[in-house]
Each structure stands twice: as C-alpha cells, then as structure tokens.
Coordinates of C-alpha atoms in Angstrom, one line a residue:
M759 CA 58.4 85.2 9.7
N760 CA 57.3 87.2 6.7
T761 CA 53.8 88.3 7.7
N762 CA 52.9 89.9 4.4
A763 CA 53.9 86.8 2.4
L764 CA 51.9 84.6 4.8
Y765 CA 48.9 87.0 4.5
K766 CA 49.0 86.8 0.7
E767 CA 49.2 83.0 0.8
W768 CA 46.2 82.8 3.1
L769 CA 44.3 85.3 1.0
E770 CA 44.9 83.1 -2.0
K771 CA 44.4 79.7 -0.5
A772 CA 42.3 79.9 2.7
D773 CA 38.9 79.4 1.0
Y774 CA 37.4 76.6 3.0
D775 CA 35.8 78.8 5.7
P776 CA 34.0 81.9 4.2
D777 CA 34.4 83.7 7.6
L778 CA 38.2 83.7 7.1
R779 CA 38.0 85.0 3.5
K780 CA 35.8 87.9 4.7
E781 CA 38.1 88.8 7.6
L782 CA 41.2 88.6 5.4
E783 CA 39.6 90.9 2.8
E784 CA 38.7 93.4 5.5
I785 CA 42.2 93.8 6.8
K786 CA 44.1 93.9 3.5
D787 CA 45.3 97.5 4.0
N788 CA 45.9 97.3 7.7
A789 CA 49.5 96.3 8.4
E790 CA 49.0 96.2 12.2
E791 CA 46.1 93.7 12.0
I792 CA 47.9 91.6 9.4
A793 CA 51.0 91.5 11.6
D794 CA 49.0 90.5 14.7
R795 CA 47.5 87.5 12.9
F796 CA 50.7 86.2 11.2
Y797 CA 53.7 87.2 13.4
R798 CA 53.7 83.7 14.9
C799 CA 52.0 80.3 14.9
L800 CA 49.9 79.2 17.8
E801 CA 52.1 76.9 19.9
F802 CA 51.0 73.5 20.9
G803 CA 51.9 72.5 24.5
T804 CA 50.5 70.4 27.3
A805 CA 47.4 72.7 27.3
G806 CA 47.1 72.2 23.5
L807 CA 46.2 75.3 21.5
R808 CA 44.5 78.5 22.7
G809 CA 43.9 81.8 20.9
V810 CA 41.6 84.3 19.5
I811 CA 39.1 83.0 16.9
G812 CA 39.9 84.4 13.4
A813 CA 42.1 84.2 10.3
G814 CA 45.8 83.6 10.4
T815 CA 48.6 81.4 11.9
N816 CA 48.1 83.2 15.3
R817 CA 44.4 82.5 15.5
M818 CA 42.0 79.6 16.1
N819 CA 40.5 78.6 12.8
Y820 CA 39.8 75.7 10.5
Y821 CA 43.4 75.5 9.3
T822 CA 45.2 75.8 12.7
V823 CA 42.8 73.3 14.2
C824 CA 43.1 70.8 11.4
Q825 CA 46.9 71.2 11.2
A826 CA 47.1 70.3 14.9
T827 CA 44.7 67.4 14.3
Q828 CA 46.8 66.1 11.4
G829 CA 49.9 66.3 13.6
L830 CA 48.0 64.5 16.4
S831 CA 46.9 61.9 13.9
D832 CA 50.5 61.2 12.8
F833 CA 51.5 61.0 16.5
L834 CA 48.8 58.5 17.3
N835 CA 49.4 56.4 14.2
K836 CA 53.1 56.2 15.1
N837 CA 52.5 55.2 18.8
F838 CA 49.3 53.1 18.6
E839 CA 48.4 50.0 16.5
N840 CA 44.7 50.8 16.2
P841 CA 44.3 54.3 17.6
S842 CA 41.0 55.8 18.6
I843 CA 40.0 59.1 20.1
A844 CA 37.1 60.8 22.0
I845 CA 36.1 64.4 21.2
G846 CA 34.0 66.8 23.2
Y847 CA 33.2 70.5 22.9
D848 CA 31.7 73.4 24.8
S849 CA 29.4 76.4 24.0
R850 CA 32.1 78.6 22.5
I851 CA 31.9 80.1 19.0
K852 CA 32.9 77.5 16.5
S853 CA 33.5 74.8 19.1
A854 CA 31.0 72.3 17.5
Y855 CA 32.4 73.2 14.0
F856 CA 36.0 72.6 15.0
A857 CA 35.0 69.3 16.7
E858 CA 33.4 68.0 13.5
E859 CA 36.3 69.1 11.3
A860 CA 38.8 67.5 13.6
A861 CA 36.8 64.3 13.6
K862 CA 36.9 64.3 9.7
V863 CA 40.7 64.7 9.8
L864 CA 41.1 61.9 12.3
A865 CA 38.8 59.6 10.4
A866 CA 40.6 60.2 7.2
N867 CA 43.8 59.1 9.0
G868 CA 42.2 55.8 10.0
I869 CA 41.6 56.8 13.6
K870 CA 38.2 55.7 15.1
V871 CA 36.4 58.8 16.6
Y872 CA 33.9 58.9 19.4
L873 CA 32.2 62.2 19.2
Y874 CA 29.7 63.7 21.7
K875 CA 26.5 64.5 20.0
E876 CA 26.1 67.9 21.8
L877 CA 28.2 70.1 24.1
E878 CA 29.3 68.5 27.3
P879 CA 31.5 69.3 30.3
T880 CA 35.2 68.7 30.1
P881 CA 35.1 65.9 32.8
C882 CA 32.7 64.1 30.5
L883 CA 35.4 63.9 27.9
S884 CA 37.8 62.5 30.4
F885 CA 35.1 59.9 31.4
A886 CA 34.6 58.9 27.7
I887 CA 38.3 58.3 27.1
R888 CA 38.3 55.8 29.9
K889 CA 34.9 54.3 29.0
F890 CA 35.8 53.6 25.4
K891 CA 39.5 53.0 26.2
T892 CA 40.6 55.4 23.5
S893 CA 44.2 56.4 22.8
S894 CA 43.6 60.1 23.2
G895 CA 41.0 62.8 23.6
I896 CA 40.3 66.3 22.4
I897 CA 38.0 69.0 24.0
L898 CA 37.3 72.2 22.1
T899 CA 37.2 74.9 24.9
A900 CA 38.9 78.0 26.2
S901 CA 37.7 77.3 29.7
H902 CA 36.8 80.7 31.3
N903 CA 38.5 83.0 28.8
P904 CA 36.5 85.8 27.1
G905 CA 34.2 84.9 24.2
K906 CA 36.7 85.8 21.5
Y907 CA 38.9 82.9 22.5
N908 CA 38.7 79.2 21.8
G909 CA 41.1 76.3 22.5
Y910 CA 42.0 72.7 21.7
K911 CA 43.1 70.5 24.6
C912 CA 44.6 67.1 24.1
Y913 CA 44.3 64.2 26.6
D914 CA 46.1 60.9 26.8
S915 CA 44.7 57.4 27.2
N916 CA 44.5 57.8 31.0
G917 CA 42.0 60.6 30.7
Y918 CA 44.2 63.5 31.8
Q919 CA 46.0 66.1 29.7
M920 CA 49.0 65.1 27.7
T921 CA 52.4 64.9 29.3
D922 CA 55.2 67.3 28.3
E923 CA 56.9 64.6 26.4
A924 CA 53.8 63.5 24.4
A925 CA 52.9 67.2 23.7
A926 CA 56.5 67.9 22.4
E927 CA 56.4 64.9 20.1
T928 CA 53.0 65.9 18.8
Y929 CA 54.1 69.4 18.2
E930 CA 57.0 68.1 16.1
F931 CA 54.5 66.3 13.9
I932 CA 52.3 69.4 13.7
Q933 CA 55.1 71.6 12.5
K934 CA 55.6 69.4 9.5
V935 CA 52.0 69.8 8.3
D936 CA 51.3 72.3 5.6
Y937 CA 48.1 74.2 6.3
F938 CA 46.8 73.9 2.7
T939 CA 48.3 70.7 1.3
G940 CA 49.2 68.5 4.3
I941 CA 45.7 67.9 5.9
K942 CA 43.8 64.8 5.1
T943 CA 40.0 65.0 5.5
T944 CA 36.9 63.1 4.6
D945 CA 33.1 63.5 4.2
F946 CA 31.6 63.6 7.7
D947 CA 28.3 61.7 6.9
E948 CA 30.3 59.0 5.0
A949 CA 32.6 58.6 8.0
V950 CA 29.6 58.2 10.3
K951 CA 28.0 55.7 7.9
N952 CA 31.2 53.5 7.7
G953 CA 31.7 53.6 11.5
M954 CA 34.9 55.7 11.6
I955 CA 32.9 58.4 13.5
E956 CA 30.5 57.2 16.1
Y957 CA 28.3 59.5 18.2
I958 CA 28.5 59.1 22.0
G959 CA 25.0 58.5 23.1
E960 CA 22.9 59.5 26.1
E961 CA 23.8 56.3 28.0
T962 CA 27.3 57.6 28.4
I963 CA 26.1 60.8 30.0
Q964 CA 23.9 58.7 32.3
D965 CA 26.8 56.5 33.2
F966 CA 28.9 59.6 34.0
L967 CA 26.1 60.9 36.3
D968 CA 25.7 57.5 37.9
E969 CA 29.4 57.6 38.9
V970 CA 29.1 61.2 40.1
E971 CA 26.0 60.3 42.2
K972 CA 28.0 57.6 44.0
Q973 CA 30.1 60.3 45.7
C974 CA 26.9 61.5 47.5
I975 CA 27.3 60.7 51.2
N976 CA 24.1 61.9 52.9
K977 CA 21.4 61.1 50.3
G978 CA 18.2 63.0 50.8
I979 CA 19.8 65.7 53.0
C980 CA 19.1 68.4 50.4
K981 CA 15.3 67.6 50.3
K982 CA 15.2 67.3 54.1
A983 CA 16.9 70.7 54.5
G984 CA 14.7 72.4 51.9
L985 CA 17.9 73.7 50.3
C986 CA 17.2 76.6 47.9
V987 CA 19.8 77.0 45.2
I988 CA 20.4 79.6 42.5
Y989 CA 22.4 78.1 39.6
T990 CA 24.1 79.7 36.6
P991 CA 25.9 77.7 33.9
L992 CA 27.3 81.0 32.5
N993 CA 25.9 80.1 29.1
G994 CA 28.0 76.9 29.1
T995 CA 27.9 73.2 29.3
G996 CA 26.8 72.7 32.9
N997 CA 23.1 73.5 32.4
K998 CA 21.8 69.9 31.8
P999 CA 24.2 67.7 33.8
V1000 CA 24.4 69.9 36.9
R1001 CA 20.6 70.3 37.0
E1002 CA 20.2 66.6 36.5
I1003 CA 22.6 65.6 39.3
L1004 CA 21.1 68.2 41.7
K1005 CA 17.6 66.8 40.9
R1006 CA 18.9 63.3 41.6
I1007 CA 20.1 64.2 45.1
G1008 CA 16.9 65.9 46.1
V1009 CA 17.5 69.6 45.3
E1010 CA 13.9 70.6 44.5
D1011 CA 14.1 74.4 44.9
I1012 CA 16.6 75.4 42.2
R1013 CA 16.3 78.7 40.3
I1014 CA 18.3 79.0 37.0
V1015 CA 19.6 82.5 36.0
P1016 CA 17.6 83.0 32.8
E1017 CA 20.1 85.3 31.0
Q1018 CA 22.9 82.7 31.5
E1019 CA 20.9 79.5 31.0
L1020 CA 21.3 78.6 27.4
P1021 CA 24.6 78.0 25.5
D1022 CA 26.0 81.3 24.0
G1023 CA 29.6 81.7 23.1
N1024 CA 29.3 85.5 23.2
F1025 CA 28.6 85.4 27.0
P1026 CA 26.5 88.6 26.8
T1027 CA 26.1 89.1 30.5
C1028 CA 29.5 87.9 31.7
P1029 CA 32.3 89.0 29.3
Y1030 CA 34.7 87.1 31.6
P1031 CA 32.9 83.9 32.3
N1032 CA 35.1 83.0 35.3
P1033 CA 33.4 81.9 38.5
E1034 CA 36.3 83.4 40.5
I1035 CA 35.1 86.9 39.8
K1036 CA 32.1 88.7 41.4
Q1037 CA 30.8 90.1 38.1
V1038 CA 29.5 86.7 36.9
F1039 CA 27.2 86.6 39.9
E1040 CA 25.5 89.9 39.3
C1041 CA 22.5 88.4 37.5
A1042 CA 22.1 85.8 40.2
F1043 CA 22.3 88.5 42.9
K1044 CA 19.2 90.2 41.3
I1045 CA 17.2 87.0 41.9
T1046 CA 18.1 87.1 45.6
E1047 CA 16.0 90.3 45.9
Q1048 CA 12.9 88.0 45.6
V1049 CA 14.4 84.6 46.6
K1050 CA 16.6 84.2 49.6
A1051 CA 18.7 81.3 48.4
D1052 CA 20.9 79.3 50.7
I1053 CA 23.7 79.2 48.0
I1054 CA 24.5 80.5 44.5
I1055 CA 26.5 78.2 42.3
A1056 CA 28.3 79.2 39.0
T1057 CA 30.1 76.8 36.7
D1058 CA 32.4 78.0 34.0
P1059 CA 31.6 77.4 30.3
D1060 CA 33.3 73.9 30.1
C1061 CA 32.0 73.1 33.6
D1062 CA 35.3 72.0 35.2
R1063 CA 35.4 74.9 37.7
V1064 CA 32.8 76.1 40.1
G1065 CA 32.4 79.2 42.3
I1066 CA 29.9 79.9 45.0
A1067 CA 28.3 82.8 46.9
V1068 CA 26.6 82.4 50.2
P1069 CA 24.8 84.7 52.6
N1070 CA 26.6 86.0 55.7
K1071 CA 25.1 86.9 59.0
N1072 CA 23.9 90.2 57.6
G1073 CA 22.2 88.4 54.7
E1074 CA 24.8 89.8 52.2
Y1075 CA 26.0 87.3 49.6
V1076 CA 29.8 86.8 49.7
L1077 CA 32.0 84.9 47.4
M1078 CA 34.1 82.1 48.9
S1079 CA 37.5 81.4 47.5
G1080 CA 38.7 78.2 45.8
N1081 CA 40.9 77.5 48.8
E1082 CA 38.0 77.9 51.3
V1083 CA 35.7 75.6 49.3
G1084 CA 38.4 73.0 48.9
A1085 CA 39.2 73.0 52.6
M1086 CA 35.5 72.8 53.6
M1087 CA 34.8 70.0 51.1
L1088 CA 37.7 68.0 52.4
N1089 CA 36.7 68.5 56.0
Y1090 CA 33.1 67.5 55.1
L1091 CA 34.1 64.3 53.2
L1092 CA 36.6 63.2 55.9
S1093 CA 34.4 63.9 58.8
Q1094 CA 31.3 62.2 57.3
K1095 CA 33.2 59.2 56.0
K1096 CA 34.8 58.7 59.4
E1097 CA 31.5 59.1 61.2
K1098 CA 29.9 56.5 58.9
G1099 CA 32.9 54.1 59.2
I1100 CA 33.7 54.3 55.5
L1101 CA 36.9 56.2 55.6
S1102 CA 39.7 54.0 54.3
P1103 CA 42.6 53.6 56.8
N1104 CA 44.9 54.4 53.8
A1105 CA 42.9 57.4 52.7
V1106 CA 44.8 60.1 50.6
A1107 CA 43.9 63.6 49.6
V1108 CA 45.8 65.9 47.3
K1109 CA 46.1 69.5 46.1
S1110 CA 48.3 71.7 44.0
F1111 CA 51.3 72.9 46.0
V1112 CA 50.2 76.5 45.6
S1113 CA 46.8 75.8 47.3
T1114 CA 46.1 76.3 51.0
D1115 CA 48.0 74.3 53.6
L1116 CA 44.8 74.4 55.7
A1117 CA 43.8 71.3 53.8
E1118 CA 46.8 69.4 54.9
A1119 CA 46.1 70.3 58.6
I1120 CA 42.5 69.1 58.2
A1121 CA 43.7 65.8 56.6
K1122 CA 46.1 65.2 59.5
K1123 CA 43.3 65.5 62.0
Y1124 CA 41.5 62.6 60.4
G1125 CA 44.6 60.5 59.8
C1126 CA 44.4 61.0 56.0
A1127 CA 47.6 61.0 54.0
F1128 CA 48.3 64.1 52.0
K1129 CA 50.1 64.9 48.8
N1130 CA 51.2 68.2 47.3
L1131 CA 51.7 68.2 43.5
L1132 CA 52.7 70.7 40.9
T1133 CA 50.0 73.0 39.5
G1134 CA 48.0 71.3 36.7
F1135 CA 45.2 68.8 37.3
K1136 CA 47.0 66.2 35.2
Y1137 CA 49.3 65.5 38.1
I1138 CA 46.3 64.8 40.3
G1139 CA 44.9 62.6 37.5
E1140 CA 48.2 60.8 37.3
L1141 CA 48.1 60.1 41.1
I1142 CA 44.6 58.7 40.9
T1143 CA 45.7 56.4 38.0
N1144 CA 48.6 55.1 40.0
L1145 CA 46.4 54.4 43.0
E1146 CA 44.0 52.6 40.7
A1147 CA 46.8 50.5 39.3
E1148 CA 47.7 49.5 42.9
G1149 CA 44.1 48.5 43.6
R1150 CA 43.7 51.6 45.9
A1151 CA 41.2 53.6 44.0
D1152 CA 38.8 53.7 47.0
D1153 CA 41.6 55.4 49.0
F1154 CA 41.3 58.6 47.0
V1155 CA 39.2 61.2 48.9
M1156 CA 39.5 64.2 46.7
G1157 CA 41.9 66.6 45.0
F1158 CA 41.7 70.3 44.4
E1159 CA 43.4 73.4 43.1
E1160 CA 43.0 77.0 44.4
S1161 CA 41.7 78.0 41.0
Y1162 CA 38.3 76.5 41.7
G1163 CA 38.9 73.0 40.4
Y1164 CA 37.8 70.0 42.5
L1165 CA 37.4 66.2 42.0
A1166 CA 36.0 63.6 44.3
G1167 CA 35.7 60.0 42.9
T1168 CA 37.8 58.4 40.2
H1169 CA 35.3 58.6 37.3
A1170 CA 37.4 61.4 35.7
R1171 CA 41.0 62.4 35.7
D1172 CA 40.3 66.1 35.5
K1173 CA 38.6 68.6 37.7
D1174 CA 34.8 68.2 37.6
A1175 CA 32.3 70.9 38.5
V1176 CA 29.4 68.5 38.2
V1177 CA 30.5 66.4 41.2
A1178 CA 31.8 69.5 43.0
S1179 CA 28.4 71.3 42.6
M1180 CA 26.7 68.2 44.0
L1181 CA 28.9 67.9 47.0
I1182 CA 28.8 71.7 47.7
C1183 CA 25.0 71.5 47.8
E1184 CA 25.0 68.4 49.9
M1185 CA 27.5 70.1 52.3
A1186 CA 25.4 73.3 52.4
A1187 CA 22.3 71.2 53.2
F1188 CA 24.0 69.2 55.9
Y1189 CA 25.2 72.3 57.8
K1190 CA 21.8 74.1 57.2
M1191 CA 20.2 71.2 59.2
Q1192 CA 22.6 72.4 62.0
G1193 CA 21.6 76.0 61.6
K1194 CA 24.9 77.0 60.0
S1195 CA 25.8 78.6 56.7
L1196 CA 29.0 77.8 54.9
V1197 CA 30.4 81.1 56.1
D1198 CA 29.9 79.8 59.7
V1199 CA 31.5 76.5 58.8
M1200 CA 34.6 78.3 57.4
D1201 CA 34.9 80.5 60.5
E1202 CA 34.8 77.3 62.7
L1203 CA 37.7 75.8 60.6
Y1204 CA 39.7 79.0 61.0
S1205 CA 39.0 79.0 64.7
E1206 CA 40.2 75.5 65.0
F1207 CA 43.3 75.5 62.7
G1208 CA 44.2 79.2 62.5
Y1209 CA 43.2 81.9 60.1
Y1210 CA 44.8 81.1 56.7
C1211 CA 44.9 84.0 54.3
N1212 CA 45.9 82.6 50.9
T1213 CA 46.2 85.2 48.2
V1214 CA 47.8 85.5 44.8
K1215 CA 49.4 88.5 43.1
S1216 CA 50.3 88.6 39.4
Y1217 CA 53.1 90.7 37.9
E1218 CA 53.1 91.3 34.2
F1219 CA 56.1 91.9 32.0
E1220 CA 55.5 93.1 28.5
G1221 CA 57.2 91.7 25.3
A1222 CA 60.5 90.0 24.8
A1223 CA 62.1 92.4 27.3
G1224 CA 59.6 91.3 29.9
M1225 CA 60.5 87.6 29.4
D1226 CA 64.2 88.5 29.8
K1227 CA 63.4 90.4 33.1
M1228 CA 61.4 87.4 34.4
Q1229 CA 64.4 85.1 33.8
K1230 CA 66.7 87.7 35.5
I1231 CA 64.3 87.8 38.6
M1232 CA 64.3 84.0 38.9
N1233 CA 68.1 83.8 38.5
T1234 CA 68.7 86.5 41.1
L1235 CA 66.5 84.7 43.6
R1236 CA 68.4 81.5 43.0
E1237 CA 71.8 83.2 43.4
N1238 CA 70.8 85.4 46.3
P1239 CA 67.9 83.7 48.2
P1240 CA 66.2 85.8 50.9
K1241 CA 67.3 85.0 54.4
E1242 CA 64.1 86.6 55.9
L1243 CA 60.7 87.8 54.8
N1244 CA 59.0 90.5 56.9
G1245 CA 61.5 89.9 59.7
M1246 CA 60.7 86.2 59.8
A1247 CA 63.6 83.9 59.1
V1248 CA 63.3 81.7 56.0
T1249 CA 63.5 78.1 57.3
Y1250 CA 63.0 76.3 54.0
I1251 CA 63.7 76.8 50.3
G1252 CA 62.3 74.5 47.7
D1253 CA 63.7 74.9 44.2
Y1254 CA 61.5 72.8 41.9
K1255 CA 63.8 73.4 38.9
T1256 CA 66.8 71.8 40.6
S1257 CA 64.5 69.4 42.6
I1258 CA 66.4 70.4 45.8
A1259 CA 64.7 71.3 49.1
K1260 CA 66.9 72.9 51.8
D1261 CA 66.0 72.9 55.5
L1262 CA 67.9 75.9 56.7
E1263 CA 67.3 75.1 60.4
N1264 CA 69.3 71.9 60.4
G1265 CA 71.3 72.4 57.2
T1266 CA 70.0 69.3 55.4
E1267 CA 69.0 68.9 51.7
T1268 CA 66.4 66.5 50.3
K1269 CA 65.2 65.7 46.8
I1270 CA 61.8 67.0 45.6
D1271 CA 60.2 64.0 44.1
L1272 CA 58.1 65.9 41.5
P1273 CA 58.7 66.8 37.8
K1274 CA 61.0 69.8 37.4
S1275 CA 59.4 73.2 37.2
N1276 CA 60.7 76.8 37.4
V1277 CA 59.3 77.5 40.8
L1278 CA 60.8 78.7 44.1
A1279 CA 59.1 78.2 47.5
Y1280 CA 60.0 79.8 50.8
K1281 CA 58.6 78.8 54.2
M1282 CA 58.9 80.6 57.6
A1283 CA 57.9 79.7 61.1
G1284 CA 54.2 79.1 61.8
G1285 CA 53.4 77.7 58.3
N1286 CA 53.7 81.1 56.6
G1287 CA 55.1 81.0 53.1
L1288 CA 55.7 82.5 49.7
I1289 CA 55.9 80.7 46.3
I1290 CA 57.2 82.4 43.1
R1291 CA 56.0 80.9 39.9
P1292 CA 56.6 82.3 36.4
S1293 CA 54.3 81.4 33.6
G1294 CA 55.8 79.3 30.8
T1295 CA 53.7 80.8 28.1
E1296 CA 52.9 84.4 29.2
P1297 CA 55.0 87.3 30.4
K1298 CA 53.7 86.9 33.9
I1299 CA 55.0 85.9 37.4
K1300 CA 52.6 84.9 40.2
A1301 CA 53.3 85.2 43.9
Y1302 CA 51.3 82.8 46.1
I1303 CA 51.2 84.0 49.7
T1304 CA 50.2 81.9 52.8
A1305 CA 49.7 84.0 56.0
I1306 CA 48.5 82.4 59.2
G1307 CA 47.3 84.4 62.2
E1308 CA 45.2 84.2 65.3
S1309 CA 42.5 86.4 63.6
K1310 CA 41.3 87.2 60.2
E1311 CA 42.6 90.7 60.5
A1312 CA 46.1 89.5 61.6
S1313 CA 46.4 87.0 58.8
Q1314 CA 45.3 89.6 56.2
A1315 CA 47.8 92.2 57.6
L1316 CA 50.6 89.6 57.4
A1317 CA 49.6 88.7 53.8
E1318 CA 49.9 92.4 52.8
K1319 CA 53.4 92.5 54.2
L1320 CA 54.4 89.4 52.4
I1321 CA 53.0 90.8 49.2
S1322 CA 55.3 93.9 49.8
E1323 CA 58.2 91.5 50.1
A1324 CA 57.2 89.8 46.8
D1325 CA 56.9 93.3 45.2
K1326 CA 60.6 94.0 46.0
F1327 CA 61.7 90.8 44.2
M1328 CA 60.1 92.1 41.0
E1329 CA 62.2 95.3 41.1
V1330 CA 65.4 93.6 39.9

C-alpha cells in the first residue's frame, strides 16, 4: 500500500469533515504519522470496525464509517427484500455524528432506519432490533477502550452480532466501495421528513426497562434492606437507564459519582473506562469516606459490562471478579427460583468456556442444565434464540462471560449491564437482610464447592514476526501436546480447531459440537485446567487458568504454578 499516494489523495479529496482536513495538514511533513494512518485499512469482522479516531484508512472517521455503511447497505439490499436497520450510539467522541452519517447512507440506499434519539446502552440496540423486526443493527461504540478509540458493531436480525459468514460477505462489499465516489448519502432532515429515518422514542426505552424489571425476583427487598449504592456510569450510557431501573426496584439511597455522571468521551477521570480495573473506582472510593455504601457499581461506557466493589470484614472495598459475580448471580437466581417454585424443570444456564467452572457445579446442585460456548456473547444470544424457537424461552436462567458481561432474561441477545446492575443490587439487599455481604456469600460458595481460582495471563507478540511465533506456538502444542502440567497428568485435550476432544484416561475421542476456533484446552484431575487461546486480530495469546484447592491460598498457589507452565509454552 503506497501510503504517500493515499495521503495525497485524502489531502485532496477528504473535505467533508473539517477535522480531517486540519489533521492531514498538520502531519504533511511527518512520514511516521502518515504511515501509521495509511499503512492499512481498518478490517471489518464479526466485531465490526474499531480504531483510533482520526484521518486515514487506518482510522475511524467519516469516510471509513460511511464506506462500511455503504458495503453493509449493499449486503442488506442483496439479502433482504425490504431491509431495515436500528442504530444506537454511546458517549464516545463522534459517536452521535457517525450514527447520523451512517443513517444518511442507509436511507440513501433505500433502507429504513430506526435511530435512537440519544445515547443508549448496547443492549437497548439489541432490544430495538427485535422490537422493530429489523434486518440488522449498528452500534457506535468502542466499549471500554480508551477515549481515542471508537468502533462500529454490526448485528443481525436476531439481535446479536453478525456471524462470521455474514461479516465476511459484508466485508467483500465494503472493499468494493471507493471512499470518495462510491458512497451514497442524503439530507438527514429530508430523510426524517419522508420517513426513511425514524427516531426511536421514549416508549421503546420504557419497554426495555419493563422487560428488565420482569427479571426481579424479590421485589421491594432493596427498600426493605435500606440498600446504599454508589453508582458510576463512567461518563457513558448507563446513567439514565441504570438509575431508573434501580429506582423502580426500590433503591432509594443511591449516590452518583459526580465526576463520572455525565457523558464525556474523553473520560477525564478514567482513561481506561473498564470496570475490570481498580482505577475506575477511585472517585467512588472517595465517596465512601463519608458514606459507607453496601456496594459500588460501575458500568462501562456502552453499559454492557458491570463491575462491583464491596466492603470486606475490615470495611475495605474490594473488587469482585467477573467469574465471582457470575457464579453468585447464578446461585442467587437458581436458589430463589427453586424456593419460590418458579424454576423450570428444563432450566438451562450458559457461559463462555473460558469462564469459571464453579458455575457448572452450582447449576448441577439445582438440577439446571449447563452449556459451555465459545467466547463471544453472540453464541449465548444464538442459544437463547434457539430456545425461543423451541418455545423454551422461559427455560433460560442466565448467561455470562468472565469479562464482566451478564444477561438474565430474553429481552436482549447481548450482555446487559442494566439487568445485571439490577440483579446485583437485589442480590446484595437479599443477603444484607441475612447479615451477609457479597464477600461472605462468595466465601460460602467456595467453602461448599471448593476454592476456584480463575485467572488470565496475556502474552504479547509484536509485529508480523509475533504473529508467526503465535502460529508456531499453537502448531507445536498440537504436534507435541503436554502429558502433564505441574506434575498432574493431563486427562483431557480439547482442540476447538479440529473439533476433537480426547479423553486420555479411556482413550476415546468425541466431537466438539461448537464452531471451529483456534483454541486448545487441557484438563487435569480435580477440575484443574488450562486453556490457550490466541487472538484473531491482535498479536496476543491468552492463557486461562482454573485452579481448585481446599483453601484460597492453595488454589492461588496452584494457579501460579499453572501460569509458569503456560509461560514455558510461550518460549518456543
């Protein structure tokens, strides 16, 4: 790719957005900056587009967004007779702008657009797709990435992210679109006037919240317990819907972190607006110096993930992991539904296969069927859709991923921090009435089922050489699989690329009935395990460790040893 030639073309033709013109002028004598912006095009995959906001083919801007939208329009017009689409956006820089420009392109291509009037959580987009029975959906968000990023996720007619096949076909159309001559567009106000763009009204938000509220099991428990909550939307989309749903279920004492309350794509107090990390809770922790809250809740900018901090016995606020919250939530839902006689005899729960196996042990206790699926919430969304098609929607209890994404109910086909925030507060209030904190509850689960230490380690490999090394590591593991890890015999090897699972104890092989993925899983006695999963888009391999012991210290010590074993694999 001739970066200088591309730069000159953009300098000459990219005049629609004045911000781009200014940036291109500023870098005209900087070869390194020019190369970074033009050495490649943003790739469109199942997660859509994601990149730094700015000028160039390797940036999120008017032209890359509209090129993708034109390609998506061509895909929809080929595959649907009268296509329609829902569009949502978050608080990020240019999200609203990109959403409107995308709507103009779609309308110009004869595609009916339902556009949210203001920023809304990602699950609201999934809900709208199903409510309006659209052919597709777009959400402008980069989830919990730093403020310089934005993204463009595409959904199918079921309300979950595009399949690999649909994304590949869409990408083929996108690549045929010229940035400057191939994009159709129209006047926004005219498109609204003639009905090609229709705003999604407040009634849809209320319908969404009504469906979320239906997942409440112990109504009034938050008020009865006098639950005190500190909440931060991290300058994102959760501010209104999360506060509204908590108000509906009786959370009267809720303190909002003022610095992080209003939408702000710069995320001034949380440069990495990710509820998995402690730094995003720092402003909330300051409030606890005056207010001893029962729980702190943080939702990421597009409000599909939620993290919590709760006080331990010493009054110190500690973060709980996504695995812990998922296990507690499942235990709460199953135990309460069973107690109230509303647990379906065919109940099913689900998680990504890299998430804690503690959830499976909990489900077994209550006679709940359990499914492990590939990483990616679309697989959970697909399972719900299949259950619904079989008339079994009420059998779905919940699904979760260790990366802080949860869904109870079938109102959405993506992770939903609105319903998760509601259930976390309800759960905290329920146990508060028993004199327990969520730390106490988690300790009880560990005591009953064993101490599960689930941890993840990432290994980065730079550049093209790094991608080659990653492939070599995976090939080596396939050709010479480990016979033991930390002195424990490997009893099971699951190769998700070949779809073959080997039980090494009895010498049998079975088929893995999941889409193919470049992942290797190893299991040892006692439920201990290691999963090796390379990223398909970044030069990175992740090792997911499960270590189970009779004490917290024992499980953590074993986890460290298994991490050391994973370290050795990366030395190939």
